Every structure is written in C-alpha cells, then in structure tokens.
mmCIF file of C-alpha atoms in Angstrom:
data_model
loop_
_atom_site.group_PDB
_atom_site.id
_atom_site.type_symbol
_atom_site.label_atom_id
_atom_site.label_comp_id
_atom_site.label_asym_id
_atom_site.label_seq_id
_atom_site.Cartn_x
_atom_site.Cartn_y
_atom_site.Cartn_z
ATOM 1 C CA UNK A 2 -18.388 -25.176 -2.096
ATOM 2 C CA UNK A 3 -17.216 -22.208 -4.076
ATOM 3 C CA UNK A 4 -14.616 -22.426 -6.789
ATOM 4 C CA UNK A 5 -12.343 -19.475 -7.539
ATOM 5 C CA UNK A 6 -9.812 -19.981 -10.332
ATOM 6 C CA UNK A 7 -6.693 -18.456 -8.808
ATOM 7 C CA UNK A 8 -5.032 -18.066 -5.439
ATOM 8 C CA UNK A 9 -5.226 -14.735 -3.652
ATOM 9 C CA UNK A 10 -2.865 -11.808 -4.065
ATOM 10 C CA UNK A 11 -0.137 -11.812 -1.401
ATOM 11 C CA UNK A 12 -1.067 -9.188 1.180
ATOM 12 C CA UNK A 13 2.328 -7.582 1.516
ATOM 13 C CA UNK A 14 2.710 -4.301 3.368
ATOM 14 C CA UNK A 15 4.390 -0.969 2.566
ATOM 15 C CA UNK A 16 7.696 -2.610 1.592
ATOM 16 C CA UNK A 17 6.100 -4.725 -1.128
ATOM 17 C CA UNK A 18 3.946 -1.949 -2.550
ATOM 18 C CA UNK A 19 6.852 0.501 -2.561
ATOM 19 C CA UNK A 20 8.744 -2.077 -4.651
ATOM 20 C CA UNK A 21 5.793 -2.417 -7.061
ATOM 21 C CA UNK A 22 5.546 1.387 -7.394
ATOM 22 C CA UNK A 23 9.306 1.632 -7.871
ATOM 23 C CA UNK A 24 9.182 -0.926 -10.677
ATOM 24 C CA UNK A 25 6.142 0.635 -12.388
ATOM 25 C CA UNK A 26 7.571 4.179 -12.184
ATOM 26 C CA UNK A 27 10.924 2.882 -13.436
ATOM 27 C CA UNK A 28 9.388 1.247 -16.502
ATOM 28 C CA UNK A 29 7.340 4.386 -17.210
ATOM 29 C CA UNK A 30 10.450 6.587 -16.977
ATOM 30 C CA UNK A 31 12.330 4.194 -19.263
ATOM 31 C CA UNK A 32 9.708 4.605 -22.006
ATOM 32 C CA UNK A 33 9.777 8.375 -21.611
ATOM 33 C CA UNK A 34 13.588 8.365 -21.930
ATOM 34 C CA UNK A 35 13.386 6.142 -25.000
ATOM 35 C CA UNK A 36 11.019 8.576 -26.749
ATOM 36 C CA UNK A 37 13.012 11.549 -25.457
ATOM 37 C CA UNK A 38 16.319 10.221 -26.831
ATOM 38 C CA UNK A 39 14.674 9.478 -30.194
ATOM 39 C CA UNK A 40 12.978 12.880 -30.594
ATOM 40 C CA UNK A 41 16.108 14.761 -29.495
ATOM 41 C CA UNK A 42 18.263 12.725 -31.914
ATOM 42 C CA UNK A 43 15.877 13.824 -34.670
ATOM 43 C CA UNK A 44 17.353 17.341 -34.545
ATOM 44 C CA UNK A 45 20.507 15.968 -36.210
ATOM 45 C CA UNK A 46 18.429 14.408 -38.979
ATOM 46 C CA UNK A 47 16.159 17.329 -39.713
ATOM 47 C CA UNK A 48 15.559 20.418 -37.545
ATOM 48 C CA UNK A 49 12.182 20.958 -39.248
ATOM 49 C CA UNK A 50 11.012 17.447 -38.398
ATOM 50 C CA UNK A 51 12.224 18.008 -34.825
ATOM 51 C CA UNK A 52 10.131 21.192 -34.566
ATOM 52 C CA UNK A 53 7.054 19.373 -35.865
ATOM 53 C CA UNK A 54 7.466 16.533 -33.350
ATOM 54 C CA UNK A 55 8.046 18.858 -30.382
ATOM 55 C CA UNK A 56 5.084 20.997 -31.504
ATOM 56 C CA UNK A 57 2.901 17.868 -31.549
ATOM 57 C CA UNK A 58 3.574 17.384 -27.814
ATOM 58 C CA UNK A 59 1.694 20.578 -27.020
ATOM 59 C CA UNK A 60 -1.602 18.910 -26.213
ATOM 60 C CA UNK A 61 -3.419 18.766 -22.856
ATOM 61 C CA UNK A 62 -2.978 14.974 -22.668
ATOM 62 C CA UNK A 63 0.813 15.124 -23.041
ATOM 63 C CA UNK A 64 0.746 18.077 -20.628
ATOM 64 C CA UNK A 65 -0.932 15.965 -17.961
ATOM 65 C CA UNK A 66 1.400 13.058 -18.716
ATOM 66 C CA UNK A 67 4.304 15.443 -18.020
ATOM 67 C CA UNK A 68 2.922 16.003 -14.530
ATOM 68 C CA UNK A 69 2.835 12.231 -14.108
ATOM 69 C CA UNK A 70 6.434 12.141 -15.296
ATOM 70 C CA UNK A 71 7.470 14.662 -12.632
ATOM 71 C CA UNK A 72 5.699 12.560 -9.991
ATOM 72 C CA UNK A 73 7.213 9.297 -11.242
ATOM 73 C CA UNK A 74 10.761 10.685 -11.331
ATOM 74 C CA UNK A 75 10.415 12.243 -7.886
ATOM 75 C CA UNK A 76 9.072 9.010 -6.399
ATOM 76 C CA UNK A 77 11.608 6.807 -8.178
ATOM 77 C CA UNK A 78 14.553 9.004 -7.227
ATOM 78 C CA UNK A 79 13.575 9.561 -3.605
ATOM 79 C CA UNK A 80 12.631 5.890 -3.122
ATOM 80 C CA UNK A 81 16.006 5.015 -4.615
ATOM 81 C CA UNK A 82 17.617 6.996 -1.799
ATOM 82 C CA UNK A 83 15.394 5.075 0.649
ATOM 83 C CA UNK A 84 16.588 1.749 -0.793
ATOM 84 C CA UNK A 85 20.234 2.867 -0.522
ATOM 85 C CA UNK A 86 19.622 3.755 3.129
ATOM 86 C CA UNK A 87 17.935 0.369 3.728
ATOM 87 C CA UNK A 88 21.000 -1.369 2.299
ATOM 88 C CA UNK A 89 23.766 0.769 3.791
ATOM 89 C CA UNK A 90 22.460 2.552 6.898
ATOM 90 C CA UNK A 91 22.510 0.236 9.931
ATOM 91 C CA UNK A 92 19.118 1.504 11.092
ATOM 92 C CA UNK A 93 17.646 1.695 7.574
ATOM 93 C CA UNK A 94 15.663 -1.544 7.823
ATOM 94 C CA UNK A 95 13.973 -0.396 11.040
ATOM 95 C CA UNK A 96 12.887 2.932 9.574
ATOM 96 C CA UNK A 97 11.959 1.730 6.070
ATOM 97 C CA UNK A 98 8.245 2.180 6.774
ATOM 98 C CA UNK A 99 8.560 5.785 7.953
ATOM 99 C CA UNK A 100 10.996 6.526 5.126
ATOM 100 C CA UNK A 101 8.450 5.306 2.579
ATOM 101 C CA UNK A 102 5.821 7.749 3.823
ATOM 102 C CA UNK A 103 8.373 10.582 3.813
ATOM 103 C CA UNK A 104 9.213 9.687 0.188
ATOM 104 C CA UNK A 105 5.536 9.640 -0.764
ATOM 105 C CA UNK A 106 4.745 12.947 0.949
ATOM 106 C CA UNK A 107 7.775 14.614 -0.682
ATOM 107 C CA UNK A 108 6.959 13.223 -4.147
ATOM 108 C CA UNK A 109 3.287 14.215 -3.974
ATOM 109 C CA UNK A 110 4.083 17.573 -2.315
ATOM 110 C CA UNK A 111 6.698 18.654 -4.846
ATOM 111 C CA UNK A 112 4.497 17.501 -7.757
ATOM 112 C CA UNK A 113 1.609 19.520 -6.293
ATOM 113 C CA UNK A 114 3.950 22.525 -6.053
ATOM 114 C CA UNK A 115 4.614 22.331 -9.804
ATOM 115 C CA UNK A 116 1.011 21.640 -10.776
ATOM 116 C CA UNK A 117 -0.606 25.151 -10.829
ATOM 117 C CA UNK A 118 2.086 26.734 -13.030
ATOM 118 C CA UNK A 119 2.111 23.738 -15.339
ATOM 119 C CA UNK A 120 -1.693 23.737 -15.691
ATOM 120 C CA UNK A 121 -1.532 27.389 -16.714
ATOM 121 C CA UNK A 122 0.862 26.484 -19.531
ATOM 122 C CA UNK A 123 -1.414 23.617 -20.606
ATOM 123 C CA UNK A 124 -4.374 26.026 -20.809
ATOM 124 C CA UNK A 125 -2.407 28.254 -23.172
ATOM 125 C CA UNK A 126 -2.235 25.474 -25.820
ATOM 126 C CA UNK B 3 -19.794 -25.013 41.644
ATOM 127 C CA UNK B 4 -21.342 -22.469 39.284
ATOM 128 C CA UNK B 5 -18.320 -20.241 39.800
ATOM 129 C CA UNK B 6 -16.005 -23.017 38.645
ATOM 130 C CA UNK B 7 -18.151 -23.501 35.568
ATOM 131 C CA UNK B 8 -17.950 -19.801 34.708
ATOM 132 C CA UNK B 9 -14.178 -19.865 34.815
ATOM 133 C CA UNK B 10 -14.056 -23.006 32.703
ATOM 134 C CA UNK B 11 -16.288 -21.604 30.017
ATOM 135 C CA UNK B 12 -14.415 -20.305 27.025
ATOM 136 C CA UNK B 13 -16.300 -18.258 24.453
ATOM 137 C CA UNK B 14 -16.824 -20.025 21.156
ATOM 138 C CA UNK B 15 -17.951 -18.925 17.715
ATOM 139 C CA UNK B 16 -18.515 -20.347 14.260
ATOM 140 C CA UNK B 17 -15.993 -19.455 11.586
ATOM 141 C CA UNK B 18 -15.850 -20.190 7.885
ATOM 142 C CA UNK B 19 -12.547 -21.333 6.449
ATOM 143 C CA UNK B 20 -11.931 -21.304 2.734
ATOM 144 C CA UNK B 21 -9.159 -23.775 2.011
ATOM 145 C CA UNK B 22 -7.244 -24.087 -1.250
ATOM 146 C CA UNK B 23 -7.644 -27.761 -2.202
ATOM 147 C CA UNK B 24 -5.518 -29.600 -4.742
ATOM 148 C CA UNK B 25 -5.477 -33.325 -5.444
ATOM 149 C CA UNK B 26 -3.460 -34.271 -8.537
ATOM 150 C CA UNK B 27 -5.272 -37.656 -8.681
ATOM 151 C CA UNK B 28 -8.665 -35.948 -9.033
ATOM 152 C CA UNK B 29 -8.022 -32.738 -10.938
ATOM 153 C CA UNK B 30 -5.137 -30.746 -12.342
ATOM 154 C CA UNK B 31 -6.770 -27.562 -11.099
ATOM 155 C CA UNK B 32 -6.748 -26.309 -7.526
ATOM 156 C CA UNK B 33 -10.021 -25.015 -6.092
ATOM 157 C CA UNK B 34 -11.427 -23.408 -2.969
ATOM 158 C CA UNK B 35 -13.539 -25.355 -0.514
ATOM 159 C CA UNK B 36 -15.413 -23.829 2.406
ATOM 160 C CA UNK B 37 -15.770 -25.405 5.858
ATOM 161 C CA UNK B 38 -17.727 -24.158 8.852
ATOM 162 C CA UNK B 39 -16.249 -24.998 12.236
ATOM 163 C CA UNK B 40 -17.082 -24.097 15.820
ATOM 164 C CA UNK B 41 -13.964 -22.744 17.485
ATOM 165 C CA UNK B 42 -13.018 -21.382 20.889
ATOM 166 C CA UNK B 43 -11.206 -18.113 21.364
ATOM 167 C CA UNK B 44 -8.162 -20.072 22.514
ATOM 168 C CA UNK B 45 -7.977 -22.055 19.259
ATOM 169 C CA UNK B 46 -5.463 -21.550 16.493
ATOM 170 C CA UNK B 47 -5.854 -22.021 12.749
ATOM 171 C CA UNK B 48 -4.112 -25.390 13.145
ATOM 172 C CA UNK B 49 -6.886 -26.500 15.537
ATOM 173 C CA UNK B 50 -9.451 -25.580 12.892
ATOM 174 C CA UNK B 51 -7.546 -27.619 10.280
ATOM 175 C CA UNK B 52 -7.443 -30.566 12.709
ATOM 176 C CA UNK B 53 -11.148 -30.262 13.412
ATOM 177 C CA UNK B 54 -11.930 -30.289 9.685
ATOM 178 C CA UNK B 55 -9.659 -33.261 9.054
ATOM 179 C CA UNK B 56 -10.929 -35.273 12.023
ATOM 180 C CA UNK B 57 -14.626 -34.454 11.854
ATOM 181 C CA UNK B 58 -15.524 -33.313 8.332
ATOM 182 C CA UNK B 59 -13.094 -34.344 5.615
ATOM 183 C CA UNK B 60 -10.294 -36.798 6.359
ATOM 184 C CA UNK B 61 -8.705 -36.158 2.974
ATOM 185 C CA UNK B 62 -7.607 -32.630 3.913
ATOM 186 C CA UNK B 63 -3.814 -32.736 3.792
ATOM 187 C CA UNK B 64 -1.397 -30.483 5.640
ATOM 188 C CA UNK B 65 1.916 -30.771 7.501
ATOM 189 C CA UNK B 66 2.310 -30.304 11.199
ATOM 190 C CA UNK B 67 4.544 -31.820 13.790
ATOM 191 C CA UNK B 68 5.169 -30.099 17.103
ATOM 192 C CA UNK B 69 2.165 -27.775 16.780
ATOM 193 C CA UNK B 70 3.885 -25.211 19.000
ATOM 194 C CA UNK B 71 5.803 -22.952 16.656
ATOM 195 C CA UNK B 72 9.167 -24.701 16.866
ATOM 196 C CA UNK B 73 9.361 -27.369 14.164
ATOM 197 C CA UNK B 74 8.383 -25.081 11.280
ATOM 198 C CA UNK B 75 6.159 -27.626 9.495
ATOM 199 C CA UNK B 76 2.893 -25.749 9.150
ATOM 200 C CA UNK B 77 3.750 -22.543 7.350
ATOM 201 C CA UNK B 78 0.684 -21.673 5.237
ATOM 202 C CA UNK B 79 -0.809 -18.518 3.757
ATOM 203 C CA UNK B 80 -3.583 -17.301 6.060
ATOM 204 C CA UNK B 81 -5.684 -14.393 4.762
ATOM 205 C CA UNK B 82 -3.028 -13.725 2.147
ATOM 206 C CA UNK B 83 -0.018 -13.668 4.461
ATOM 207 C CA UNK B 84 2.493 -16.354 5.382
ATOM 208 C CA UNK B 85 1.968 -17.540 8.941
ATOM 209 C CA UNK B 86 2.458 -20.653 11.055
ATOM 210 C CA UNK B 87 -1.008 -22.212 11.478
ATOM 211 C CA UNK B 88 -0.018 -23.201 15.028
ATOM 212 C CA UNK B 89 0.885 -19.642 16.051
ATOM 213 C CA UNK B 90 -2.115 -17.835 14.587
ATOM 214 C CA UNK B 91 -5.057 -17.471 16.959
ATOM 215 C CA UNK B 92 -8.375 -17.457 15.121
ATOM 216 C CA UNK B 93 -9.733 -14.687 17.351
ATOM 217 C CA UNK B 94 -6.932 -12.413 16.107
ATOM 218 C CA UNK B 95 -8.264 -12.741 12.549
ATOM 219 C CA UNK B 96 -11.482 -11.210 11.262
ATOM 220 C CA UNK B 97 -13.871 -13.995 12.296
ATOM 221 C CA UNK B 98 -16.878 -12.328 10.665
ATOM 222 C CA UNK B 99 -15.534 -12.939 7.196
ATOM 223 C CA UNK B 100 -14.151 -16.086 5.607
ATOM 224 C CA UNK B 101 -10.608 -17.014 6.595
ATOM 225 C CA UNK B 102 -8.566 -18.129 3.597
ATOM 226 C CA UNK B 103 -5.887 -20.794 3.981
ATOM 227 C CA UNK B 104 -3.580 -21.509 1.042
ATOM 228 C CA UNK B 105 -0.281 -23.314 0.532
ATOM 229 C CA UNK B 106 2.837 -21.123 0.602
ATOM 230 C CA UNK B 107 3.718 -19.622 -2.778
ATOM 231 C CA UNK B 108 6.591 -20.423 -5.134
ATOM 232 C CA UNK B 109 7.109 -24.099 -4.277
ATOM 233 C CA UNK B 110 5.328 -26.911 -6.194
ATOM 234 C CA UNK B 111 2.088 -27.948 -4.457
ATOM 235 C CA UNK B 112 1.890 -31.702 -3.856
ATOM 236 C CA UNK B 113 -1.537 -31.928 -2.240
ATOM 237 C CA UNK B 114 -3.773 -29.343 -0.559
ATOM 238 C CA UNK B 115 -1.493 -27.371 1.796
ATOM 239 C CA UNK B 116 1.556 -29.602 1.350
ATOM 240 C CA UNK B 117 4.323 -28.246 -0.891
ATOM 241 C CA UNK B 118 7.563 -29.783 -2.129
ATOM 242 C CA UNK B 119 10.196 -28.305 0.178
ATOM 243 C CA UNK B 120 13.198 -29.783 -1.652
ATOM 244 C CA UNK B 121 14.145 -26.658 -3.688
ATOM 245 C CA UNK B 122 14.022 -24.720 -0.414
ATOM 246 C CA UNK B 123 16.246 -27.214 1.427
ATOM 247 C CA UNK B 124 18.657 -27.358 -1.529
ATOM 248 C CA UNK B 125 19.293 -23.603 -1.314
ATOM 249 C CA UNK B 126 19.890 -24.075 2.423
ATOM 250 C CA UNK B 127 22.396 -26.908 1.795
ATOM 251 C CA UNK B 128 24.185 -24.852 -0.856
ATOM 252 C CA UNK B 129 25.388 -22.243 1.640
ATOM 253 C CA UNK B 130 27.147 -24.892 3.823
ATOM 254 C CA UNK B 131 25.002 -24.474 6.944
ATOM 255 C CA UNK B 132 27.541 -25.904 9.374
ATOM 256 C CA UNK B 133 30.530 -24.622 11.312
ATOM 257 C CA UNK B 134 33.837 -24.989 9.512
ATOM 258 C CA UNK B 135 36.941 -24.356 11.634
ATOM 259 C CA UNK B 136 40.470 -24.783 10.345
ATOM 260 C CA UNK B 137 42.222 -25.339 13.669
ATOM 261 C CA UNK B 138 42.088 -28.586 15.642
ATOM 262 C CA UNK B 139 39.755 -28.372 18.648
ATOM 263 C CA UNK B 140 41.851 -29.025 21.769
ATOM 264 C CA UNK B 141 39.136 -27.482 23.957
ATOM 265 C CA UNK B 142 35.801 -25.730 23.414
ATOM 266 C CA UNK B 143 35.928 -22.673 21.158
ATOM 267 C CA UNK B 144 35.379 -19.668 23.367
ATOM 268 C CA UNK B 145 33.424 -16.654 22.159
ATOM 269 C CA UNK B 146 32.753 -13.299 23.788
ATOM 270 C CA UNK B 147 29.135 -12.309 24.467
ATOM 271 C CA UNK B 148 29.573 -9.459 21.945
ATOM 272 C CA UNK B 149 30.726 -11.850 19.235
ATOM 273 C CA UNK B 150 27.825 -14.172 20.025
ATOM 274 C CA UNK B 151 25.349 -11.281 19.861
ATOM 275 C CA UNK B 152 26.565 -10.450 16.347
ATOM 276 C CA UNK B 153 24.544 -13.325 14.831
ATOM 277 C CA UNK B 154 22.035 -14.005 17.600
ATOM 278 C CA UNK B 155 19.024 -12.980 15.516
ATOM 279 C CA UNK B 156 19.758 -15.426 12.709
ATOM 280 C CA UNK B 157 20.181 -18.435 15.043
ATOM 281 C CA UNK B 158 16.415 -18.378 15.612
ATOM 282 C CA UNK B 159 15.472 -19.728 12.165
ATOM 283 C CA UNK B 160 13.278 -22.863 12.140
ATOM 284 C CA UNK B 161 13.371 -23.367 8.337
ATOM 285 C CA UNK B 162 9.596 -23.056 7.944
ATOM 286 C CA UNK B 163 9.993 -21.286 4.554
ATOM 287 C CA UNK B 164 7.527 -18.526 5.478
ATOM 288 C CA UNK B 165 10.108 -15.881 4.490
ATOM 289 C CA UNK B 166 11.354 -17.440 1.260
ATOM 290 C CA UNK B 167 7.830 -18.084 -0.040
ATOM 291 C CA UNK B 168 6.708 -14.525 0.803
ATOM 292 C CA UNK B 169 9.395 -13.095 -1.505
ATOM 293 C CA UNK B 170 8.133 -11.765 -4.872
ATOM 294 C CA UNK B 171 11.561 -12.433 -6.377
ATOM 295 C CA UNK B 172 11.428 -16.098 -5.299
ATOM 296 C CA UNK B 173 7.926 -16.558 -6.794
ATOM 297 C CA UNK B 174 9.137 -15.631 -10.262
ATOM 298 C CA UNK B 175 12.759 -16.796 -10.010
ATOM 299 C CA UNK B 176 12.982 -20.179 -8.284
ATOM 300 C CA UNK B 177 16.779 -20.098 -8.674
ATOM 301 C CA UNK B 178 17.108 -17.273 -6.128
ATOM 302 C CA UNK B 179 18.684 -18.562 -2.890
ATOM 303 C CA UNK B 180 15.894 -16.888 -0.944
ATOM 304 C CA UNK B 181 15.806 -15.177 2.453
ATOM 305 C CA UNK B 182 16.039 -18.350 4.587
ATOM 306 C CA UNK B 183 19.276 -19.580 2.970
ATOM 307 C CA UNK B 184 20.823 -16.109 3.344
ATOM 308 C CA UNK B 185 19.709 -15.909 6.991
ATOM 309 C CA UNK B 186 21.411 -19.248 7.695
ATOM 310 C CA UNK B 187 24.538 -18.160 5.822
ATOM 311 C CA UNK B 188 24.528 -14.985 7.958
ATOM 312 C CA UNK B 189 24.440 -17.168 11.081
ATOM 313 C CA UNK B 190 27.875 -18.633 10.154
ATOM 314 C CA UNK B 191 29.404 -15.702 8.229
ATOM 315 C CA UNK B 192 29.282 -13.533 11.353
ATOM 316 C CA UNK B 193 30.273 -16.335 13.776
ATOM 317 C CA UNK B 194 33.800 -15.570 15.050
ATOM 318 C CA UNK B 195 34.496 -19.342 15.414
ATOM 319 C CA UNK B 196 33.799 -20.054 11.741
ATOM 320 C CA UNK B 197 36.536 -19.956 9.100
ATOM 321 C CA UNK B 198 34.519 -20.332 5.900
ATOM 322 C CA UNK B 199 32.943 -16.872 5.642
ATOM 323 C CA UNK B 200 34.887 -16.180 2.416
ATOM 324 C CA UNK B 201 33.406 -19.188 0.651
ATOM 325 C CA UNK B 202 29.869 -18.421 1.814
ATOM 326 C CA UNK B 203 30.192 -14.769 0.765
ATOM 327 C CA UNK B 204 31.470 -15.969 -2.593
ATOM 328 C CA UNK B 205 28.483 -18.321 -3.016
ATOM 329 C CA UNK B 206 26.046 -15.500 -2.248
ATOM 330 C CA UNK B 207 27.869 -12.978 -4.474
ATOM 331 C CA UNK B 208 26.039 -14.551 -7.389
ATOM 332 C CA UNK B 209 23.407 -13.505 -9.903
ATOM 333 C CA UNK B 210 20.939 -15.540 -7.854
ATOM 334 C CA UNK B 211 22.491 -14.560 -4.530
ATOM 335 C CA UNK B 212 21.912 -11.563 -2.249
ATOM 336 C CA UNK B 213 21.748 -9.087 -5.133
ATOM 337 C CA UNK B 214 18.339 -10.475 -6.125
ATOM 338 C CA UNK B 215 16.921 -9.023 -2.916
ATOM 339 C CA UNK B 216 14.619 -6.078 -3.678
ATOM 340 C CA UNK B 217 14.008 -5.171 -0.022
ATOM 341 C CA UNK B 218 10.243 -5.712 -0.116
ATOM 342 C CA UNK B 219 10.295 -6.631 3.602
ATOM 343 C CA UNK B 220 7.698 -9.386 3.066
ATOM 344 C CA UNK B 221 10.194 -11.831 4.626
ATOM 345 C CA UNK B 222 10.751 -9.772 7.772
ATOM 346 C CA UNK B 223 7.012 -9.363 8.143
ATOM 347 C CA UNK B 224 6.327 -13.079 7.597
ATOM 348 C CA UNK B 225 8.972 -14.554 9.927
ATOM 349 C CA UNK B 226 7.195 -16.312 12.828
ATOM 350 C CA UNK B 227 10.396 -16.038 14.884
ATOM 351 C CA UNK B 228 10.654 -12.267 14.471
ATOM 352 C CA UNK B 229 14.007 -12.421 12.685
ATOM 353 C CA UNK B 230 14.887 -9.145 10.950
ATOM 354 C CA UNK B 231 15.473 -10.990 7.690
ATOM 355 C CA UNK B 232 15.937 -7.976 5.396
ATOM 356 C CA UNK B 233 18.464 -6.543 7.862
ATOM 357 C CA UNK B 234 20.446 -9.815 7.816
ATOM 358 C CA UNK B 235 20.443 -9.797 4.009
ATOM 359 C CA UNK B 236 21.617 -6.153 3.980
ATOM 360 C CA UNK B 237 24.477 -7.103 6.344
ATOM 361 C CA UNK B 238 25.543 -9.920 4.020
ATOM 362 C CA UNK B 239 25.440 -7.497 1.045
ATOM 363 C CA UNK B 240 27.726 -5.109 2.936
ATOM 364 C CA UNK B 241 30.060 -7.955 3.955
ATOM 365 C CA UNK B 242 30.423 -8.974 0.296
ATOM 366 C CA UNK B 243 31.283 -5.382 -0.667
ATOM 367 C CA UNK B 244 33.824 -5.187 2.198
ATOM 368 C CA UNK B 245 35.218 -8.588 1.263
ATOM 369 C CA UNK B 246 35.050 -9.786 4.861
ATOM 370 C CA UNK B 247 32.464 -10.147 7.683
#
C-alpha cells in the first residue's frame, strides 16, 4: 500500500491548458501594465526621475523579459480571438483544437520574427 | 472440441489499480491503496472494482446501478480523467502501468469513490428541468423534426456529473451552475413546445450562470454520452444576448 498525500492533477486536454496559459499570460500582462502606468505617470512628477527609471530598464534581463512580454501579448490576444470564435461562431467549438495550434504557431512565429533585432539591441547595452 | 475452447478463451492479464480510499470513521485523510487483479480484455474498470470488492476488500465503496452506461451512477476519475467505470475497457488503458481511480472532483467525498451529489442535483433543480407550457393540452403537442433536432444533443444527458466535476471553474467555485445544469436548461430553452425559456435564460444570466464558463472543453471531453457540452453552453450564452432562444 502506497500513500500519496494529494489526488492527481486533472488530465485535461488542449482546451484546459489553453485556459491556464491564457490566465497566466493575462496576469503577467497585468503586472507589466501596472508598472508601465506607474513609470509613465512619473514623467509628470519629475522628468529626471522618469529618465533614471527608464534607463534602469536597459539591462539584458529586462530585455529578455520584453521578449516574453511580446509572446504573452500575442498569445493572449490571439487566444482571445479564438475564445470569441468559440462563443460566437457556430462551428467554433468543433475547431477549437485546431484554432489553438494556429494561435500558438502565430504567437511563437511572430515572437521569433522579432527576436533577432531585439537581441541586437540587448547586446548594445 | 479444441476449436470451441480456442474461441471461448479470452486473453487475460494482471493489472494494478491504485484507488483513492477515504473513510471518515478511520481517518480524516484520503490515501491511495493498490490492488492487483486478473482481468480479461473484455472487462471494464467497473468489473475490476467489483472483483476487488467481492474478492479482496469488501469495504471498498462505490456507486453503480445499471452497469451499462445509462444510469450515470459510476462516474469516477480514471487515470486523471472523468469517465464512467462501466464504459471504460481496461484494455484501452495503459495496462503496463498502474491505473488510478479517484472520486470525481469538486463534490464532497463521503466514502472512497462515493461523493455527495446533492449540490449537483440542486443546480439541476434550479433551472426548472421540466416542460412548462402555457396553453391547455387538448391533444399532443406536435413538433417538426427540425425543431426536435434543435435540442437533440442535450436530451442525451444521464446526470452522471462527469462534465460538471471536470470543470476547473466548478472545482474552485461550487456556486457555479455547472455544465450539466446548463445542458439540461438548453434541452428546454430550445424546445419549441416549452414556454419558460425566458425564465431559464434569466436564471442562467447570473454571476454564477453561463458567464462563468471559460471554455476549457473538459466537459465536452468528459461526457460519456458524447454531448457537445461547450457548444450547448455557447448557444445558451448567445440566446441570453439575443434575449430569446
């Protein structure tokens, strides 16, 4: 007899994991927006302080996080379109699986398209 | 004679089942217990549960009634997914590794695989799951085949709760009506003979109604009757926005 403390994770398919990714990317984007609104509002308080804060973002780590931001926004936005189609297009529920993979390919593809140019800018820091 | 024997012989194999046990009289914690059983390729998970109960441990508790996928009593979580134990052939699972059997999620566990279904039934009752017609029936209410086809899919529900307890929203928010209640509301909302669609749409146009649905498709995937549950929910959402079925 073996004792494991918890029950197993529900083995949902693409639909469930797309929802998890949508939620995670949404929360991540929210925190970016929060910081973004605060640092932009700083320009009204003190332009010098604003310059210092923006300058402090020019590090490789923030640079890589920006790539993640592009990926998260692309996924969240495109998957949002998928969810609208699931809700309002009569055939949406039948094609949700295929639509998810299209969303993922587009999000990864477009992020990859931006990556080389962005990495060059990071290397200039 | 030997030929007859060959036909009669069904391949058998030994499988290990890991069952989530819970007995509130013994411990407040649930735990896993493993059983080894010899099964035939024609056997279902329910047969394995029977074999364990009858031959190894009589205290194993689970619900079953018809045992043929109609009564909806034996919805359990097999290898992490909601299934009817009586409709899942063991040979279709990976018999080389342990098969896990757990109670369905989101409803209070009473003992072993038995859960309290009352919250589930309450949500079902709340959507008025019966035909309400305003006119007096002088003769049978006729319906065109097209009108009947409109809600055909949602008439198949057996109230097993496999869909509702596969829903991540229901796990964390027990107030959510859940897929099964919405499916059964759909069955009457889109019935041309019914006159209470407005009320049912109003009930589901609630914080805990259809708008809780996050289209994870776990319900559609879990339904043992093959009902396109997420599609039915989407149709109810659209009906609410239109203001009529």
